[in-house]
XYZ file of C-alpha atoms in Angstrom:
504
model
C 85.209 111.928 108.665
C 85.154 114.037 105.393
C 88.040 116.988 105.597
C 86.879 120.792 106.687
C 86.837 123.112 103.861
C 90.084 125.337 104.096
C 93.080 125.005 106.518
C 96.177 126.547 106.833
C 98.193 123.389 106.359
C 97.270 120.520 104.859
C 99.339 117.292 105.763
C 99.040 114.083 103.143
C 100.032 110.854 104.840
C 99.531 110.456 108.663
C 102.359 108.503 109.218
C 105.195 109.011 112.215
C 106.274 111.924 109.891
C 103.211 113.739 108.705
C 101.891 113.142 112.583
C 105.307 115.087 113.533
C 104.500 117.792 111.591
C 101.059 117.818 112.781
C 102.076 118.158 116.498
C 104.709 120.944 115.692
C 102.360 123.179 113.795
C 99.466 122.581 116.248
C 101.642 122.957 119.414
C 102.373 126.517 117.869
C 98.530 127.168 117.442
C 98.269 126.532 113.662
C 95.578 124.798 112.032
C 96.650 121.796 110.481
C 94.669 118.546 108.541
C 96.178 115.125 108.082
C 94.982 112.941 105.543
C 95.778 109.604 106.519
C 94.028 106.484 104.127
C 94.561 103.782 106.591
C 91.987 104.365 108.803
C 93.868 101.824 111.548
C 97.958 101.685 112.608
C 99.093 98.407 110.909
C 101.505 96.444 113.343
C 102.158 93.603 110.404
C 105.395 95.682 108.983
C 107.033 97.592 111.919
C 109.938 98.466 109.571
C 111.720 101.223 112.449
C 112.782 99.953 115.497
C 114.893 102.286 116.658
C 113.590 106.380 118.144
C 116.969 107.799 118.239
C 118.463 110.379 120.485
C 117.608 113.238 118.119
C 113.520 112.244 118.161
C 113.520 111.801 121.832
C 114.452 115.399 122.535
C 111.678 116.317 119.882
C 109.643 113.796 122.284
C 110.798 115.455 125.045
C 110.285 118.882 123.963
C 106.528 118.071 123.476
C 105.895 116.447 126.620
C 105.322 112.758 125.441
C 109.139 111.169 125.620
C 107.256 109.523 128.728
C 104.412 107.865 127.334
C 106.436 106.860 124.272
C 108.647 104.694 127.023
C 105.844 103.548 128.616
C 104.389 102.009 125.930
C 107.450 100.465 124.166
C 107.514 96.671 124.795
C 111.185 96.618 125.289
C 112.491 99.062 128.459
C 115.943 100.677 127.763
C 117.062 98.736 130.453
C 116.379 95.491 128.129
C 119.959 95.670 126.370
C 122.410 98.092 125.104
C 123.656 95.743 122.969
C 124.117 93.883 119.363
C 125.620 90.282 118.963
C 127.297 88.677 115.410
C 126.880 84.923 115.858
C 126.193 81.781 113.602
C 122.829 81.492 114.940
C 120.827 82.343 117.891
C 121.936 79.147 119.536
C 125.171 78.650 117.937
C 128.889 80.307 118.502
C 129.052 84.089 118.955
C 130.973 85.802 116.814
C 131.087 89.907 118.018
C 129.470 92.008 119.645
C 128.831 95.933 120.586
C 127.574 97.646 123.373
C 126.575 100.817 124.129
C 124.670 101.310 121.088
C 121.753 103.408 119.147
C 122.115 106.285 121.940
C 120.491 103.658 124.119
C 123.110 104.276 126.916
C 121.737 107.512 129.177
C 124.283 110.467 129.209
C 122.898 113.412 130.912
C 126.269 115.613 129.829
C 125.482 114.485 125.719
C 121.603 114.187 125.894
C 118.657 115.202 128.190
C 117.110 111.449 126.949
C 118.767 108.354 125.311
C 117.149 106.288 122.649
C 114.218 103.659 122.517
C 114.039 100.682 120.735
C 110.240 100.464 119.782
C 108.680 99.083 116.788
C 107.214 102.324 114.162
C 103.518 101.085 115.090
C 104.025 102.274 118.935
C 105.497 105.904 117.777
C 102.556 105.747 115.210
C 99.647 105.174 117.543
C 101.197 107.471 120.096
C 101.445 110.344 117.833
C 97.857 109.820 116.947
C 96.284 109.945 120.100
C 98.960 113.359 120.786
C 97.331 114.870 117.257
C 93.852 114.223 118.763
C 94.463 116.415 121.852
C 95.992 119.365 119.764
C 92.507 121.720 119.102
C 94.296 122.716 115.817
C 94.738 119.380 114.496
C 92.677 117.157 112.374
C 93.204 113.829 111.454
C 91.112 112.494 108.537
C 91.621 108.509 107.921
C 90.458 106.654 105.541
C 90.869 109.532 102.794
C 93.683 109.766 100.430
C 94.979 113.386 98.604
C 95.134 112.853 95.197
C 95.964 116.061 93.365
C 97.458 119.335 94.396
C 96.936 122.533 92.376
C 98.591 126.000 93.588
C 98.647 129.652 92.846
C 100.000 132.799 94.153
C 96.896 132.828 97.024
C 96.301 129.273 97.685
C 96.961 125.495 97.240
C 93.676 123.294 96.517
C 94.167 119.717 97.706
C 91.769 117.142 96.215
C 91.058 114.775 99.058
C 89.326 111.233 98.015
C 86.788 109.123 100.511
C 86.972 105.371 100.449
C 83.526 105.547 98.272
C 85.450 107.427 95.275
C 83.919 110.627 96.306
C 85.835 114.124 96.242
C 86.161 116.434 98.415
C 88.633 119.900 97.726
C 90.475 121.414 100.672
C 92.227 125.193 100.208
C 95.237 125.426 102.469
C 97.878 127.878 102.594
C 100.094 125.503 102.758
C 100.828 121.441 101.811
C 103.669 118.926 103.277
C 103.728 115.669 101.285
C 104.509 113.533 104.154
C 103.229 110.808 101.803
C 105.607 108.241 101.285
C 107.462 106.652 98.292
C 104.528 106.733 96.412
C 103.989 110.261 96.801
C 100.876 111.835 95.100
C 102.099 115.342 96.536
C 105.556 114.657 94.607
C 103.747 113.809 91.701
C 101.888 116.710 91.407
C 104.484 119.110 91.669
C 106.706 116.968 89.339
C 109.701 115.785 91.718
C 111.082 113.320 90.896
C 114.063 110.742 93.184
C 117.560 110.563 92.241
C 119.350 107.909 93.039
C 119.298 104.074 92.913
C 117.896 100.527 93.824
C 120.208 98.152 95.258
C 120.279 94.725 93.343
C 119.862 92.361 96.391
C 116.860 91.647 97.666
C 115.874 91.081 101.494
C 113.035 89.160 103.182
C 111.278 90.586 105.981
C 108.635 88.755 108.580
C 107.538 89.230 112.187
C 106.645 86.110 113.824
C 105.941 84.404 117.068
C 107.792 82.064 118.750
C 107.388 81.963 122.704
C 110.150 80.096 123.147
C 112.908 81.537 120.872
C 114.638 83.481 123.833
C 115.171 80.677 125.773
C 116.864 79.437 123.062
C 119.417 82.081 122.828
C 122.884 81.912 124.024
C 123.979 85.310 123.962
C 122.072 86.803 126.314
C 119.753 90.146 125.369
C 120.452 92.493 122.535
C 118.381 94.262 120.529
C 119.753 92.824 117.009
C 121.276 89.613 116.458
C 123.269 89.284 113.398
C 123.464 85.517 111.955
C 126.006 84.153 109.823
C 125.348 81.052 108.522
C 124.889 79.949 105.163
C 121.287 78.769 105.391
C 119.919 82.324 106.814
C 122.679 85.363 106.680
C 119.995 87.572 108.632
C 119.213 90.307 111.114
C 116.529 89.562 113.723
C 115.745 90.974 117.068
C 112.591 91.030 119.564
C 110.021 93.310 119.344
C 108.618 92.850 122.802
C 109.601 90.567 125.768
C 106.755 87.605 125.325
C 107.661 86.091 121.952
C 107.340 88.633 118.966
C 110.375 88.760 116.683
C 111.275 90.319 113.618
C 113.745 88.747 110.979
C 115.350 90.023 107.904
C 117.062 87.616 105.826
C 119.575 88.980 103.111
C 119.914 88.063 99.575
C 116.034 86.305 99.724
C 113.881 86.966 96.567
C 109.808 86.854 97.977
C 108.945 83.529 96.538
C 111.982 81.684 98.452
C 110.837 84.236 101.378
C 107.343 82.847 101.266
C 107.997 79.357 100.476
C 111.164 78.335 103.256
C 110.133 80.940 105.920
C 109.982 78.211 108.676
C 113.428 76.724 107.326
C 115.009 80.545 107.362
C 114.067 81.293 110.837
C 114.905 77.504 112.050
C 118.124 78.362 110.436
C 119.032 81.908 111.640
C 117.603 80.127 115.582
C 120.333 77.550 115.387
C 117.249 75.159 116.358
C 113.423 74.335 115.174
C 111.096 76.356 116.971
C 107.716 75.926 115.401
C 107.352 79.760 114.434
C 104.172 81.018 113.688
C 105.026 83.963 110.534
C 102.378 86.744 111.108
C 103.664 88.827 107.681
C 106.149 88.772 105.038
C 107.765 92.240 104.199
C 110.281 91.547 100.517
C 111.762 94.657 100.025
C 115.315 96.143 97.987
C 117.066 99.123 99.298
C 116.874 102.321 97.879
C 119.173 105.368 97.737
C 117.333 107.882 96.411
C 116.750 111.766 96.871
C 114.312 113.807 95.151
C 115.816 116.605 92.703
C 113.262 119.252 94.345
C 111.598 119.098 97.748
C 109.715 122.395 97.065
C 107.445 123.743 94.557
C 105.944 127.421 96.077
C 103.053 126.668 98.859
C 104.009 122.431 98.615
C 106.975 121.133 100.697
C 108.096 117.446 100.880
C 109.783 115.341 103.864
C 110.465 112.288 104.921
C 110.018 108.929 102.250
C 108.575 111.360 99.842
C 111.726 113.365 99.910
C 114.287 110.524 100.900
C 114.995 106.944 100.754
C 117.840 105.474 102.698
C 118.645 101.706 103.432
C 117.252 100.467 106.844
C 120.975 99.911 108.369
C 121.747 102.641 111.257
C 117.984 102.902 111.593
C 118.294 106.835 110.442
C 115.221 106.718 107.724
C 112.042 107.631 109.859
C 114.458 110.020 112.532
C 115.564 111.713 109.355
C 111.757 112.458 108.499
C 111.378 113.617 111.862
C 113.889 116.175 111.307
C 112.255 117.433 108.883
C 108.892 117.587 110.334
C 110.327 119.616 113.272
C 111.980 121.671 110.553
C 108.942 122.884 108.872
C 106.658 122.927 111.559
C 108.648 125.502 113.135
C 109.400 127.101 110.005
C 105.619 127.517 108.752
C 104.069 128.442 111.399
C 106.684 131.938 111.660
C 105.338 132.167 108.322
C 102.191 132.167 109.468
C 102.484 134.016 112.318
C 103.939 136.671 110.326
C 107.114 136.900 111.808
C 109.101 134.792 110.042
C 110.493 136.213 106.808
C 109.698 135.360 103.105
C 113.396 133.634 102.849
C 112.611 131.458 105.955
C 110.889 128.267 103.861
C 113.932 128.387 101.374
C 115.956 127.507 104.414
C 114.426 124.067 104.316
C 115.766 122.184 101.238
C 119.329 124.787 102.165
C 119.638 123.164 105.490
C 118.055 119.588 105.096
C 119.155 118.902 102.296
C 122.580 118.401 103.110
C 121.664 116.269 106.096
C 119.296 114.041 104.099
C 122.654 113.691 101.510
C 124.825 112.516 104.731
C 122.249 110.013 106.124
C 121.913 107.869 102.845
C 125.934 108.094 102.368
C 126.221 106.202 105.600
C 123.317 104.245 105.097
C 125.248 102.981 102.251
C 128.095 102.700 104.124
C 126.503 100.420 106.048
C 124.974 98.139 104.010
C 128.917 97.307 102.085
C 129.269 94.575 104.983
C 126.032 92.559 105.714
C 125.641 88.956 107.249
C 126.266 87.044 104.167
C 129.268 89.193 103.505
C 131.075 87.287 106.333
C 130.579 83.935 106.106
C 133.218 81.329 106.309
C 132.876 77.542 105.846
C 134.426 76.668 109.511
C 133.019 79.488 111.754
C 130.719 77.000 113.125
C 133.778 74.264 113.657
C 134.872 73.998 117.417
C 138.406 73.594 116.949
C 141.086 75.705 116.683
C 140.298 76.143 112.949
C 137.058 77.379 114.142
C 138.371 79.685 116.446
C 140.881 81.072 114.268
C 137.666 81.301 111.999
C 135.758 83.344 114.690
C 138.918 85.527 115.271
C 139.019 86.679 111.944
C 135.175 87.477 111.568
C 135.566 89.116 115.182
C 138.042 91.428 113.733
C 136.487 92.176 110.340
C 132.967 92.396 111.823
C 134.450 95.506 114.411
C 136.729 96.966 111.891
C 133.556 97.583 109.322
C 130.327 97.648 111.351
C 131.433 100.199 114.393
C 130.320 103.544 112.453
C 126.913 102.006 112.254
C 125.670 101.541 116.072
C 127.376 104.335 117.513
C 126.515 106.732 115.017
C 126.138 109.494 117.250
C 127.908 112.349 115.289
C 125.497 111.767 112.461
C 122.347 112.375 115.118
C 124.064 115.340 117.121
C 126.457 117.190 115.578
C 125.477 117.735 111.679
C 125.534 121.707 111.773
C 122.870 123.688 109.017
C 125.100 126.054 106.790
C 122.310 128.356 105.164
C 121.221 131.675 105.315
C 119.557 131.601 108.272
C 122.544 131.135 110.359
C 124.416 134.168 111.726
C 127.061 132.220 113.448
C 126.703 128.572 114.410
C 124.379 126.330 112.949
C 125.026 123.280 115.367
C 122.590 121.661 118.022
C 122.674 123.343 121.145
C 125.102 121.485 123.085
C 123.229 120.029 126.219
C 124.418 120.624 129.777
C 123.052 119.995 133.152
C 122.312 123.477 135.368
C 123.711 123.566 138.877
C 120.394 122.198 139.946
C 120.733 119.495 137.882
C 117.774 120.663 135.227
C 118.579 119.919 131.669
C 119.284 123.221 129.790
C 117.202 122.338 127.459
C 114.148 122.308 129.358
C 114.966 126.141 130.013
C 114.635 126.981 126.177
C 111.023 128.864 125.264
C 109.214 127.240 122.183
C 109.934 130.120 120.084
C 113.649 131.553 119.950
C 115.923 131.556 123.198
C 118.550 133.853 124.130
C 120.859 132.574 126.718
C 122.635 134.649 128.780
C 126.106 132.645 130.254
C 127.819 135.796 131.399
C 126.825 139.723 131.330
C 123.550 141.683 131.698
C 123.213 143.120 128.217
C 120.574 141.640 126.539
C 117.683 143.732 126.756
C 118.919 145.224 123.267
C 118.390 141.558 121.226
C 114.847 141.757 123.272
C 114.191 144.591 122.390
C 114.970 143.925 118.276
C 112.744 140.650 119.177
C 109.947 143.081 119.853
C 110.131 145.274 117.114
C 110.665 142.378 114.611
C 107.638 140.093 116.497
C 109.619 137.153 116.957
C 108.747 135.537 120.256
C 112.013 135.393 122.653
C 112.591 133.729 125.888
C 115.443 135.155 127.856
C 116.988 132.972 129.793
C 119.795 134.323 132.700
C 122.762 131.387 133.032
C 124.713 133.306 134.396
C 126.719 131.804 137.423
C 126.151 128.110 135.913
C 129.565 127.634 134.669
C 128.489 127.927 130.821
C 130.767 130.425 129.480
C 133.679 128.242 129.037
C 131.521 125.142 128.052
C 129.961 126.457 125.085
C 132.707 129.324 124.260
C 130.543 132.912 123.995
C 128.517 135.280 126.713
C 125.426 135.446 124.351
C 123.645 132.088 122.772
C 120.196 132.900 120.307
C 118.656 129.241 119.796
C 116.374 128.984 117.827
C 112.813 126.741 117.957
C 114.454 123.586 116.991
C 117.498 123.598 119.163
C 119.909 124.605 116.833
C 122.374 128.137 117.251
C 121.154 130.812 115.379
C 124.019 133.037 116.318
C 126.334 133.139 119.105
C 128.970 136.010 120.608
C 130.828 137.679 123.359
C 129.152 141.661 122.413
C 125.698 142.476 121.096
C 125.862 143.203 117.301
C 126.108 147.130 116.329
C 122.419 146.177 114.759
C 120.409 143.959 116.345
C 117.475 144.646 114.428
């Protein structure tokens, strides 16, 4: 399908991010065009596994946080849980539970999390784009140049036979990953580093692995063992796992793959490796994420190690971010500071994510081996003890990580007074409050009847409002003012007890 002459935003790379975008922007009636080269959703590398709390509201918002769950191969119901052990079969060694968001808690969060491989978010996203009228997904195309002036961005779109096609938008997102032709042609560059270590990644199938398993479900199993210091989980209930297996260059990867999974199982179990995936982490952050009509997010903006599974929610964020963002632009109602609250208010948030990323990764598998963990004596439990202890005293902040996905607050110029996500609530009916929010700005009423004068500034100014009377649910004291203004995304805008002297 060859691209459509002019758009108002052009998307490169149709991954779970630029497909975000695509459904914000086309859910507010703006014309949109992904460029996606792959013309089909690879399952072979399903590097995210975890949808976090954060992304299901967004999925929730847009009327798809049920389809995403019906799809998933593992229900929530599967496990709330991660195990440390010396192998699948062997001793365990820790454990947590209650992780990822993957616990429901209607007070917190209208939705918990899913555990679902990136391919199912993918594919779902694509089939949502598809049903937006103002969305267009090209595959099989690749942008390879962006030029820009004070009317217009031109985007010069390849076809898989070499030829060229040139789109004008009014705006681009390079939603195109590390290797980022959008960041290239604005002349971004990342900051930051490569870790040293290298990893080894596969998904294979073994039917019988779970039965295998001593530890009953989780959705990560950590192995320590000197053979295979890995991370593997299931990625559905009928045999598909992934593995990651620390400290492995690609050749060793490639070459002992049966022996590393054997190893991390505890027991052989005639695996059948369906990809390899070597891969370092990086910790990197480009020096500019905007150059005038061109924005970037997710990997083409960011790169964070795997560990807290924060990388493609992060990108999400920013999707929702601009999407909202763009099309007030667009609309005309959103001001000519608005986009410059992008990089102000995600970049801070993009900083934080890759410091606990970091974080993370200081204490991996291999970092806690001990020559008699796998002894069953007392010199083995003693062993066990002191991994039990180090394992919960270093790796808590990284499964319940919930203050990173909730409560980061924007400081920028577009904040009058607050910044933070809406806190959620239940109504007396039970509803969640945040399925009484409009999908432009919200003003919340907990107590009083004077809010006709922030409407009325609303009007004059364009900006679409949804007022919405709480009072009489017992909301005042819970979130601490009369008078709430939320704004698209779910974050405060500005809260008080009095209209200000101005609303205008």
């Amino acid at each position: 399908m060859a691209p459509p002459a002019s758009t108002r935003v052009l998307i490169a790379g149709g991954g779970p991010v630029g497909l975000a975008a695509a459904v914000e922007l086309g859910r507010r009636g703006v014309d949109c065009v992904v460029v996606e080269p792959r013309a089909e959703v690879s399952h072979a590398r399903p590097r995210c596994k975890t949808i976090n709390v954060r992304t299901a509201e967004h999925l929730r918002r847009w009327g798809v946080i049920g389809r995403l769950r019906e799809r998933a191969p593992l229900p929530v119901a599967w496990s709330n849980e991660i195990v440390f052990c010396t192998s699948l079969a062997g001793h365990e060694l820790s454990r947590f539970a209650g992780v990822l968001g993957l616990v429901p808690d209607g007070d917190r969060y209208p939705e918990p999390g899913q555990q679902a491989p990136q391919y199912v978010l993918e594919e779902l996203l694509r089939d949502v784009v598809a049903e937006l009228p103002h969305c267009t997904l090209v595959t099989g195309s690749q942008v390879a140049g962006v030029e820009q002036d004070e009317r217009e961005a031109r985007v010069t779109v390849v076809d898989p036979a070499g030829g060229r096609a040139v789109v004008a938008a009014d705006y681009v997102l390079g939603c195109d990953g590390p290797r980022s032709a959008v960041r290239a042609a604005i002349g971004a560059a990342y900051v930051g580093e490569h870790a040293l270590r290298p990893n080894f990644g596969m998904v294979f199938r073994a039917p019988g692995l779970q039965s295998l398993v001593r530890h009953g479900p989780a959705v990560q199993y950590w192995t320590v063992n000197p053979p295979a210091p890995a991370l593997m989980g299931p990625l559905d209930l009928e045999g598909t796992w992934w593995i990651i297996a620390f400290g492995v260059e690609a050749e060793r990867g490639a070459r002992d793959a049966a022996a590393l999974i054997d190893a991390a199982a505890g027991a052989p179990v005639a695996a059948e490796v369906l990809s390899h995936d070597p891969w370092t982490a990086r910790m990197q952050l480009v020096d500019r994420a905007r150059d005038r009509r061109v924005v970037l997010a997710g990997d083409a903006a960011h790169l964070n190690p795997p560990f807290g599974g924060h990388g493609l929610n992060t990108g999400i964020g920013d999707a929702v971010d601009l999407g909202w963002k763009l099309a007030a632009v667009l609309d005309g109602w959103g001001g000519p500071g608005l986009l410059d609250g992008y990089e102000a208010e995600r970049r801070p948030v993009q900083t934080q994510v890759i410091a606990a990323a970091v974080a993370n990764m200081r204490v991996l598998a291999g970092d806690l081996l001990s020559g008699e963990l796998e002894d069953d004596g007392p010199a083995g439990d003693r062993a066990r003890a002191r991994a039990h202890a180090q394992i919960q005293a270093t790796k808590h902040a990284e499964f319940h990580a919930l203050d990173l996905v909730l409560d980061l607050a924007y400081d920028s110029p577009l904040i009058a007074a607050g910044g933070a996500r809406l806190r959620h609530a239940r109504v007396a009916d039970g509803r969640s409050l945040y399925a009484e929010l409009g999908p432009g700005f919200s003003l919340l009423v907990l107590e009083g009847d004077d809010a006709e004068a922030i409407a009325a500034a609303a009007r004059v100014r364009r900006v679409p409002l949804r007022v919405v009377d709480l009072t009489g649910h017992g909301l005042r004291e819970r979130h601490g003012a009369r008078l709430i203004l939320v704004r698209p995304d779910q974050h405060v805008a500005w809260s008080g007890n009095r209209v200000p002297a101005d609303p205008v």
